Short mmCIF file of C-alpha atoms in Angstrom, two decimals:
data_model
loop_
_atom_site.label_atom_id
_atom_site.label_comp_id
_atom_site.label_asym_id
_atom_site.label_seq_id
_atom_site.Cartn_x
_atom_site.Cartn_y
_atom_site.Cartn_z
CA UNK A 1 0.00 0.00 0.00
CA UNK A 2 1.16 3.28 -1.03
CA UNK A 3 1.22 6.17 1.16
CA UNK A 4 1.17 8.39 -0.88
CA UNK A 5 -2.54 6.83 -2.02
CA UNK A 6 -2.99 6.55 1.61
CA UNK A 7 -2.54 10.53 1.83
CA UNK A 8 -4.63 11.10 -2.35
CA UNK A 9 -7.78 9.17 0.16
CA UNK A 10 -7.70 11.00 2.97
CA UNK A 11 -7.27 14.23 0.70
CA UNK A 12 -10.42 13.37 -1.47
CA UNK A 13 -12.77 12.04 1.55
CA UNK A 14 -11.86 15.90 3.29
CA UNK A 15 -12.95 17.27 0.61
CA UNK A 16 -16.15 15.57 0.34
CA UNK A 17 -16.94 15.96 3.80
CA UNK A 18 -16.22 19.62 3.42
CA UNK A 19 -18.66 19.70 0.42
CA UNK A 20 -21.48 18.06 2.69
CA UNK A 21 -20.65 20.53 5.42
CA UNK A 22 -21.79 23.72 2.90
CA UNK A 23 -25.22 22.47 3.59
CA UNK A 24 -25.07 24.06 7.30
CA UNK A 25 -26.68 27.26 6.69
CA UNK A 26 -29.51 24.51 6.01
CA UNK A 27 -29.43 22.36 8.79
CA UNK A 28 -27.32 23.49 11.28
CA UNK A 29 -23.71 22.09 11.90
CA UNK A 30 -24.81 19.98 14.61
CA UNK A 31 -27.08 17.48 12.69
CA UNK A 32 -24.26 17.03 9.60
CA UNK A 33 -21.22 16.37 11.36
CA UNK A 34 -21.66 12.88 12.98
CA UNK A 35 -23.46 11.25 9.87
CA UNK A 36 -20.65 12.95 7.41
CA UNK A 37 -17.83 12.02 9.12
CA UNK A 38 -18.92 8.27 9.89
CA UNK A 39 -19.33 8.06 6.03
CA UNK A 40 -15.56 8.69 5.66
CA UNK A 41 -14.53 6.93 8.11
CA UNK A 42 -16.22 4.04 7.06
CA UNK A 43 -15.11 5.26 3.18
CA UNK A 44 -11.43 5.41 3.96
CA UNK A 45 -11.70 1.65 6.49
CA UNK A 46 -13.07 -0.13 3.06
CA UNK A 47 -9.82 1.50 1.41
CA UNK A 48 -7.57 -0.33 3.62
CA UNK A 49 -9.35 -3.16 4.02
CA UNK A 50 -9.14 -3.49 -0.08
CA UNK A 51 -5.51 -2.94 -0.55
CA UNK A 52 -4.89 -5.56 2.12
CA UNK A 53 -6.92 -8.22 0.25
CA UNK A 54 -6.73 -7.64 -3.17
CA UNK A 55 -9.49 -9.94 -3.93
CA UNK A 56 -12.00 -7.36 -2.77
CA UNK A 57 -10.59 -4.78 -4.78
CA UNK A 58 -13.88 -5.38 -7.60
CA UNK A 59 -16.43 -5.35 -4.31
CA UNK A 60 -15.08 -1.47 -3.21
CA UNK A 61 -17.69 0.38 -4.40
CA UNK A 62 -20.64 -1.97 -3.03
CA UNK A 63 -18.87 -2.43 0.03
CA UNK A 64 -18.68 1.60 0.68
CA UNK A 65 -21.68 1.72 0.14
CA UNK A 66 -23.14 -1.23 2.16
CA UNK A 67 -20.94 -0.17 5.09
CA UNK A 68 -21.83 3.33 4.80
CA UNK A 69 -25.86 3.10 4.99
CA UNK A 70 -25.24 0.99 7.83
CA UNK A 71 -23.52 3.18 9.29
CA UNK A 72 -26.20 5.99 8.24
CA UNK A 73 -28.67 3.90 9.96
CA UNK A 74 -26.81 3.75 13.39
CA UNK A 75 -26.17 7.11 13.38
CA UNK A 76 -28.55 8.86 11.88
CA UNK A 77 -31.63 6.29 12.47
CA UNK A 78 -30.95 4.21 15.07
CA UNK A 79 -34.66 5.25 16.70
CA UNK A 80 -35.88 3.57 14.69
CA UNK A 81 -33.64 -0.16 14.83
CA UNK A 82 -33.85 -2.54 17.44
CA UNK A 83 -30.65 -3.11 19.21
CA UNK A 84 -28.95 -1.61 16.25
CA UNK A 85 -30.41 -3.82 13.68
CA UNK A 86 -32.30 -2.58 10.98
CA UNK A 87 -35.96 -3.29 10.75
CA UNK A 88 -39.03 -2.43 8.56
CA UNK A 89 -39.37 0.91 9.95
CA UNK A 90 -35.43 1.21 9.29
CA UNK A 91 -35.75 1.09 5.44
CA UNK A 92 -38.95 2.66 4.91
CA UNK A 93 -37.36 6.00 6.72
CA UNK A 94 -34.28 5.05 4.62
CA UNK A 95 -36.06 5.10 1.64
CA UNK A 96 -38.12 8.39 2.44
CA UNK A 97 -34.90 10.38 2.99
CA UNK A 98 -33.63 8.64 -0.39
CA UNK A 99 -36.59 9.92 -2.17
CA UNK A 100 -38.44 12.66 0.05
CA UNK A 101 -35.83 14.22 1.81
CA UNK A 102 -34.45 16.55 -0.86
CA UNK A 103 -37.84 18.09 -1.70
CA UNK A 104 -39.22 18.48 2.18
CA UNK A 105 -35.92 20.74 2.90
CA UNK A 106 -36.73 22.35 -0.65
CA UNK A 107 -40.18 23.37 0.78
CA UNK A 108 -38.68 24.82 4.43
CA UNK A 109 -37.78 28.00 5.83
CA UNK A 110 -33.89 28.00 6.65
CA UNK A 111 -32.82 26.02 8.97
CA UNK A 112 -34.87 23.36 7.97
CA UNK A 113 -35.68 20.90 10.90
CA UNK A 114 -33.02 18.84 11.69
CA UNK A 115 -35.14 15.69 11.07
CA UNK A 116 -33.60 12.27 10.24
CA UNK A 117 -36.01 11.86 7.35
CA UNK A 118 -35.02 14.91 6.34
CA UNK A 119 -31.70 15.50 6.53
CA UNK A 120 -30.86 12.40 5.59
CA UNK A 121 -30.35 12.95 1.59
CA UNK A 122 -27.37 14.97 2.29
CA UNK A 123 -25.06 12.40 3.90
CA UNK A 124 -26.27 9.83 1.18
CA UNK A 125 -25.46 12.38 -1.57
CA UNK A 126 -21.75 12.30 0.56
CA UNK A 127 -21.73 8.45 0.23
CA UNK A 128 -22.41 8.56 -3.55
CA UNK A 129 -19.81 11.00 -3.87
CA UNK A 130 -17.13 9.00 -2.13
CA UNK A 131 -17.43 6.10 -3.80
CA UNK A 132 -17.40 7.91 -7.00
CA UNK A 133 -14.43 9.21 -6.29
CA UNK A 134 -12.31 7.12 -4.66
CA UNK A 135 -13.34 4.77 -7.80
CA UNK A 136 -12.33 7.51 -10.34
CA UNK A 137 -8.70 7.78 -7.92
CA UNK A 138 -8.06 4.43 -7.73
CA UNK A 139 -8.54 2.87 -11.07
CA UNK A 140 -8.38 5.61 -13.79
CA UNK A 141 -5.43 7.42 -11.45
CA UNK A 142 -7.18 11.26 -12.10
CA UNK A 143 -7.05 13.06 -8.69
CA UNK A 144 -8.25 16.12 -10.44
CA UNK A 145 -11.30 14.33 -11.97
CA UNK A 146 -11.84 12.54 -8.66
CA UNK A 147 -12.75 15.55 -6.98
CA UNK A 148 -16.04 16.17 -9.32
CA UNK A 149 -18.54 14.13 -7.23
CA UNK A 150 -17.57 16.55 -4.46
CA UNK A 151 -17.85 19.65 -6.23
CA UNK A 152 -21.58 18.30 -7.51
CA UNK A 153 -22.31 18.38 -3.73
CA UNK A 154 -20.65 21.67 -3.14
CA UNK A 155 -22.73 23.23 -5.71
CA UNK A 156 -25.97 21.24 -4.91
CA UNK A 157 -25.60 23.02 -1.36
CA UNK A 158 -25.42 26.29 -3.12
CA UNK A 159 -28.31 25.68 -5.19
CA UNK A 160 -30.18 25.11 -1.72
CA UNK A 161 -28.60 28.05 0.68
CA UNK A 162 -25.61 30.43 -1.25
CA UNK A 163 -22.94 31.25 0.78
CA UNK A 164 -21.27 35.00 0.00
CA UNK A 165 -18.86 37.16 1.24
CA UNK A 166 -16.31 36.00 3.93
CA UNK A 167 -18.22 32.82 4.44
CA UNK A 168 -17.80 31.46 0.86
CA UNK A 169 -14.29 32.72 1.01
CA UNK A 170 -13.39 30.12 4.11
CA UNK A 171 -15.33 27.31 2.64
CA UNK A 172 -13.61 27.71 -0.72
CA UNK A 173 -10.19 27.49 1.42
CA UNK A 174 -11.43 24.87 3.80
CA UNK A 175 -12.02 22.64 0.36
CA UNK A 176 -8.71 23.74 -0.84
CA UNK A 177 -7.09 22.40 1.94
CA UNK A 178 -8.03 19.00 1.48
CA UNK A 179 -8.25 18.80 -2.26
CA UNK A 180 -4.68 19.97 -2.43
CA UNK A 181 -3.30 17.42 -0.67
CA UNK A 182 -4.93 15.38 -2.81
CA UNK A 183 -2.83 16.86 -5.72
CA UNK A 184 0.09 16.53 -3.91
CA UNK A 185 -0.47 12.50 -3.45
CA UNK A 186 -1.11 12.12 -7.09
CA UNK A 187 1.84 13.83 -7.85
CA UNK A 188 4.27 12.20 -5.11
CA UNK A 189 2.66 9.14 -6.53
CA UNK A 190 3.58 8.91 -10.03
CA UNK A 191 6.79 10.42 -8.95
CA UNK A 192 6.90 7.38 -6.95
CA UNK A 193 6.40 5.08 -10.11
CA UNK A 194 8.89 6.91 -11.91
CA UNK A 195 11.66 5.97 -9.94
CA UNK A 196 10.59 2.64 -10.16
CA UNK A 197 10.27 2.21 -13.71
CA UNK A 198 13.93 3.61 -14.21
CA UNK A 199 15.38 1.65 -10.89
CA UNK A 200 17.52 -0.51 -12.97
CA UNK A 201 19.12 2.12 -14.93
CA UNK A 202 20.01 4.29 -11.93
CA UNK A 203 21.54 1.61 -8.98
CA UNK A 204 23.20 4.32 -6.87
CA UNK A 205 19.29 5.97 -6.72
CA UNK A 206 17.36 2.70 -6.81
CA UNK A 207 15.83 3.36 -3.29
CA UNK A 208 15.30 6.71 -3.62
CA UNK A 209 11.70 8.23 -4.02
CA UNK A 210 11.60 11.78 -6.02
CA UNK A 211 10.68 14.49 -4.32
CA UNK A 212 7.64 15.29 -5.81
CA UNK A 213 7.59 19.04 -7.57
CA UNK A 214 4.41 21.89 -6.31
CA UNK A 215 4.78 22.88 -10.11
CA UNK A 216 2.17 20.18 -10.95
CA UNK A 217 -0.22 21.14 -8.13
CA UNK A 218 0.39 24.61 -8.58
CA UNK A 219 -0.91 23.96 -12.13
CA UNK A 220 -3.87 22.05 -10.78
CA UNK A 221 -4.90 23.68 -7.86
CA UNK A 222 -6.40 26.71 -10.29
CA UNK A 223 -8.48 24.85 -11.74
CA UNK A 224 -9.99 23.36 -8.60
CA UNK A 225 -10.64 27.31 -7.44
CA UNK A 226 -12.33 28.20 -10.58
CA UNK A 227 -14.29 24.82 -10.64
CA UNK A 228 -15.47 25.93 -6.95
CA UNK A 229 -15.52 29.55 -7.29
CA UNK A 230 -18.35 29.21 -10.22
CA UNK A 231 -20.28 26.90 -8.03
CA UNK A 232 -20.19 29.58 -5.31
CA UNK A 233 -20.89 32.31 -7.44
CA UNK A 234 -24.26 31.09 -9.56
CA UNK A 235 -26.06 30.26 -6.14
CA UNK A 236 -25.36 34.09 -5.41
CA UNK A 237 -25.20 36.06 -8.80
CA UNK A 238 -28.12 37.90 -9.98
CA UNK A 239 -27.22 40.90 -12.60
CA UNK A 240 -30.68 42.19 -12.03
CA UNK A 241 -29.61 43.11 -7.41
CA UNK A 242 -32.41 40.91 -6.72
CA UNK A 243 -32.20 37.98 -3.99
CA UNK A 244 -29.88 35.15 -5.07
CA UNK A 245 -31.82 32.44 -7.02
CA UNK A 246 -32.69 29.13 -4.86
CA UNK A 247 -34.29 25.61 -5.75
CA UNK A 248 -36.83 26.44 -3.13
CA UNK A 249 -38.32 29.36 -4.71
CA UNK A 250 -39.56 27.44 -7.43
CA UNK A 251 -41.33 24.32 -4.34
CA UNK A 252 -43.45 25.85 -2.30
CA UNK A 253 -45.25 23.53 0.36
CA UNK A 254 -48.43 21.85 -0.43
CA UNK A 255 -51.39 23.09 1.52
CA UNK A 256 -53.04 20.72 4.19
CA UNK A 257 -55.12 17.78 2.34
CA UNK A 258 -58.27 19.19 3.69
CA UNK A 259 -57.28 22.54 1.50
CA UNK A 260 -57.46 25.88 2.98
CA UNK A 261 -60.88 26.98 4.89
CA UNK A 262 -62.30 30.42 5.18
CA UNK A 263 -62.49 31.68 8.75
CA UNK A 264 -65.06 34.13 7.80
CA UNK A 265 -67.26 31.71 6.89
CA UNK A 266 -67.35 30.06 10.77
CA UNK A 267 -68.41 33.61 11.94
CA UNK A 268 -72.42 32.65 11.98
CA UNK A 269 -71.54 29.22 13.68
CA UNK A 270 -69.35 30.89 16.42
CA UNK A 271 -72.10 33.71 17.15
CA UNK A 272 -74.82 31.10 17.13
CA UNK A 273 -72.24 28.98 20.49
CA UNK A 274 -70.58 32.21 21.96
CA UNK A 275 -69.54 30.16 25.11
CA UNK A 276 -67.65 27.90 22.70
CA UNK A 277 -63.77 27.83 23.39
CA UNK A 278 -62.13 28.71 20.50
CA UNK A 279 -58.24 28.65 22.05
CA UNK A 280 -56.36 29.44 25.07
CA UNK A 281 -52.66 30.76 25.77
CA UNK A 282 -50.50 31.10 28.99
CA UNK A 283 -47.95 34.06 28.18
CA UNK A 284 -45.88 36.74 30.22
CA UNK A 285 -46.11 39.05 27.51
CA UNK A 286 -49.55 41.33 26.97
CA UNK A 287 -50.89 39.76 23.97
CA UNK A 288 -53.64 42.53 22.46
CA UNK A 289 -54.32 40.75 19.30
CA UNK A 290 -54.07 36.84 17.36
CA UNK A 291 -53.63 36.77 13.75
CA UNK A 292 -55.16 33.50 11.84
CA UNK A 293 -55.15 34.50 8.24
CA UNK A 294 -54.42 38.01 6.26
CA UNK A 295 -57.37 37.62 3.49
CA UNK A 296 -56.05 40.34 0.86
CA UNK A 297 -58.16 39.62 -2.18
CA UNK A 298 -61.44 40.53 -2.74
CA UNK A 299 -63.14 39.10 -6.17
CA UNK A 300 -66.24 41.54 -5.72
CA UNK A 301 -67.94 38.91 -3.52
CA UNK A 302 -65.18 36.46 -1.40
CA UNK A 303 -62.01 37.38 0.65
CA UNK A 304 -59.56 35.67 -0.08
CA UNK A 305 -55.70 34.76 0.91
CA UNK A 306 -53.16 34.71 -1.60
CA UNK A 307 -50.51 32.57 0.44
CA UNK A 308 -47.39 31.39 -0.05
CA UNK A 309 -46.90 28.24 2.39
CA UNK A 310 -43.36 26.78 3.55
CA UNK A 311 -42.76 24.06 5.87
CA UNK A 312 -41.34 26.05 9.16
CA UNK A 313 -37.99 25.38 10.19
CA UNK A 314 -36.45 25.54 13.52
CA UNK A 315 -36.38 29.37 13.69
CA UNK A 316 -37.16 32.26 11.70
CA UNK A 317 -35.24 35.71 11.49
CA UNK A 318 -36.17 38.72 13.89
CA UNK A 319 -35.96 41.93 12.82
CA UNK A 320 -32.76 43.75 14.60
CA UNK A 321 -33.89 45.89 17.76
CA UNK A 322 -37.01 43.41 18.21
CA UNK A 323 -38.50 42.30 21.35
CA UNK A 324 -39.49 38.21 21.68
CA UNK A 325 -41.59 37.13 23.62
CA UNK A 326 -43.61 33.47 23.47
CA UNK A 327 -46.82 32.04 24.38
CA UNK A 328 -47.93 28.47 24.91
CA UNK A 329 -51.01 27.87 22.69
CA UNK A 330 -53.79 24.70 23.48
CA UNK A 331 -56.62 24.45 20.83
CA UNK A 332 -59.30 21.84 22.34
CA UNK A 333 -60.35 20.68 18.71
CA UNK A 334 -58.74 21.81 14.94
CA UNK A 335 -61.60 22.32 13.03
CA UNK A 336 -59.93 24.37 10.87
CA UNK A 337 -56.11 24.35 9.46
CA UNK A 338 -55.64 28.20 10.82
CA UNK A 339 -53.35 28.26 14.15
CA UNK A 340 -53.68 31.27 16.07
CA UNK A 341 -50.47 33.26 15.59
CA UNK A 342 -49.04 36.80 15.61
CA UNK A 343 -47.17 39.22 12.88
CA UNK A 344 -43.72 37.95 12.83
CA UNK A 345 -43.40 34.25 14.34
CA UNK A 346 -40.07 33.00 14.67
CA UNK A 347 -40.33 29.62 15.78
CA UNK A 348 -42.94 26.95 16.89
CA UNK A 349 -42.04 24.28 19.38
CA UNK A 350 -44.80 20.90 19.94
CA UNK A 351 -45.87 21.79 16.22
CA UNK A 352 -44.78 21.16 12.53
CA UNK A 353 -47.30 23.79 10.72
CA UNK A 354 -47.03 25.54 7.25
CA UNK A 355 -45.90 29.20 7.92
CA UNK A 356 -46.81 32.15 5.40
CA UNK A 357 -43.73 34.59 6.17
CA UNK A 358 -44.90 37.51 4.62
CA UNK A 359 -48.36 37.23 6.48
CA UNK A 360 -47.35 35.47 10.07
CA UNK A 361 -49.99 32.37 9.34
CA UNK A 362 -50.19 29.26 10.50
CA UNK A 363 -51.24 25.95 8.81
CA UNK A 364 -51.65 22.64 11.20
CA UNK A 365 -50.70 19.26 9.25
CA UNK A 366 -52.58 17.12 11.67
CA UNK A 367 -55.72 15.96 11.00
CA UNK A 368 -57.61 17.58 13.62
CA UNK A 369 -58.19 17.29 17.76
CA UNK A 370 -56.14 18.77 20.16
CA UNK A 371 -53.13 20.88 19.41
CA UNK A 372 -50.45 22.43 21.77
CA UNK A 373 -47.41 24.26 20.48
CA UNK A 374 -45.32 27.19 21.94
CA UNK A 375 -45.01 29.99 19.89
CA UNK A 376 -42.10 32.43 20.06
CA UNK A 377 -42.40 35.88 18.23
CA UNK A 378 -41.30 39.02 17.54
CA UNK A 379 -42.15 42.54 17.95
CA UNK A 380 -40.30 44.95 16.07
CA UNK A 381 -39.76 48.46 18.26
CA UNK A 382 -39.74 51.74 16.12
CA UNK A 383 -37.61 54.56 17.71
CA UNK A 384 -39.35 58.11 17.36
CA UNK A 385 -35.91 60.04 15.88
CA UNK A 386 -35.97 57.25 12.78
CA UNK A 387 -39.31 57.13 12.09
CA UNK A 388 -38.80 60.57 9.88
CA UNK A 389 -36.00 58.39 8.06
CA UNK A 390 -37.74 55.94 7.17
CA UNK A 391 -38.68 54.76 3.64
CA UNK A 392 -42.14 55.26 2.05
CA UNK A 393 -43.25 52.79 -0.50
CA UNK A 394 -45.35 55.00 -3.17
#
């Protein structure tokens, strides 16, 4: 075994891992770091194991795999196993993150909720990439082109959440880091093969091992930057100074399978039962007024909400200079999908609704009875001496 190859491996599964870690403006650092790094751990054990025992050199790529959804599954879903072994419940939530996982985070305010359903597509979009390339290293001998299933990630992560400004610029060099040792190993190792090749023609250097030259990397490592720089840069460009483009402005959420309901149309039902309990809330805070839907269309007979539903993520941004305060909310029966809520929510705990941002709404997904959640929210506080500064839309 070659360590040089030893040093090209742990090079390439760096930069992979580095390329799954882009998605943490999405999930949170927390929830990607134990899956990723099992997946190259596990990626760079089936490396040794194969060039001790040659004979499972044409199993590599299935055994990365294998080893690495197992290891997925202890790590990621091991709620649902029993003592660690799979079960049914194992590779139907496999199979949802496989095939659901992408579009759920797709339809979520950022950061999405760290669920294993959900977050699961981006470690297996890790595994996929290191066998890929440690295939492409290995057997064609291209550390350059082995480093393309990583930058698919990198830019698949852009796609969902751009990074810009400072931020890109330390991801781009926390690639670089790994990818050029890569370089370096496929340089030191066909230096290495050099000298072997010509061993017999020069006895007094037969044991030697070239020092390999940073002209070839140096050469290389440009087009690694500019291969990475683009994928940065389209998540964030817009010529026209609007909002960078994302994959989830084009998926909003579904609306609840019972479709959306028209408060005002419960208004003769609630007169006609006054003493009915609609909600109630426990909060600290002086709570005036509860929002349940912002109906701004009229059609000359119906109100109507245009809304624009996302799945709500762990947390929501408050305006700078805002007050938060939070309330714990108990409906006795969900007739309707509305929750009570207030102007600027920023997160729900208990709950898993549909949020319109622009409008503070609510949506409950469950099909009805009793709901409890704890909403936190903010309240934006104008100072007097800006108010006269302040922008007028006209």
């Amino acid at each position: 075994m070659s360590r040089p190859d030893a040093a090209g491996v742990a090079g390439l599964l760096g930069a992979t891992v580095v390329s799954g870690l882009l998605f943490t403006p999405v999930f949170g650092l927390a929830a990607l770091v134990v899956p990723l790094l099992v997946v190259a751990l596990l990626g760079y054990g089936c490396y040794e194991l194969c060039a001790r025992r040659t004979a499972l050199v044409p199993w590599r790529p299935i055994l990365v795999l294998a080893t690495g959804l197992l290891g997925l599954v202890e790590s990621v879903l091991f709620a649902t196993t029993t003592g660690g072994l799979p079960t049914a419940a194992t590779l139907s939530s496999l199979g949802r993150g496989l095939t659901r996982g992408w579009l759920l985070t797709l339809q979520s305010t950022l950061p999405a909720r760290p669920d294993a359903e959900q977050v699961l597509f981006v470690p297996l979009a890790v595994l996929l990439a290191v066998a890929l390339g440690l295939e492409i290293l290995l057997r064609l001998r291209k550390p350059l082109p082995a480093l393309l299933p990583s930058l698919a990630v990198a830019g698949l992560a852009q796609a969902y959440q751009a990074l810009t400004g400072v931020t890109a610029m330390l991801a781009a060099l926390a690639y670089l880091a790994p990818a050029g040792l890569l370089l370096w190993a496929g340089r030191a190792t066909r230096s290495a093969r050099s000298t072997r090749s010509t061993r017999s023609t020069r006895s007094a250097r037969s044991g030697a091992v070239r020092r390999p030259s940073w002209a070839g990397v140096m050469l290389a490592l440009p087009t690694v930057i500019g291969v990475l720089a683009g994928a940065v840069a389209l998540g964030g460009l817009d010529p026209a100074g609007r909002e960078p483009y994302r994959l989830a402005d084009g998926h909003p959420a579904p609306p609840p399978p019972g479709g959306l309901t028209n408060p005002l149309d419960e208004i003769a039902s609630r007169l006609a039962d006054p003493g009915q309990e609609v909600f109630r809330y426990r909060s600290d805070a002086a709570v005036g007024r509860w929002r349940l839907v912002v109906l701004d269309e009229f059609d000359g007979a119906t109100w109507s909400a245009d809304t624009r539903l996302q799945r709500m993520g762990t947390r929501l941004t408050a305006a700078p200079g805002s007050t938060v305060d939070s309330a714990e909310v108990r409906l006795p029966d969900s007739s309707g999908p509305w929750l009570p809520s207030q102007p600027n929510p920023v997160s729900v705990d208990g709950a898993a609704p549909l949020v319109d941002q622009s409008a503070g709404t609510l949506l409950s997904t469950a099909g009805g009875g009793e709901t409890r959640y704890t909403l936190t929210w903010a309240t934006p506080e104008a100072e007097a001496g800006r108010l006269g500064l302040a922008e007028v839309d006209t």
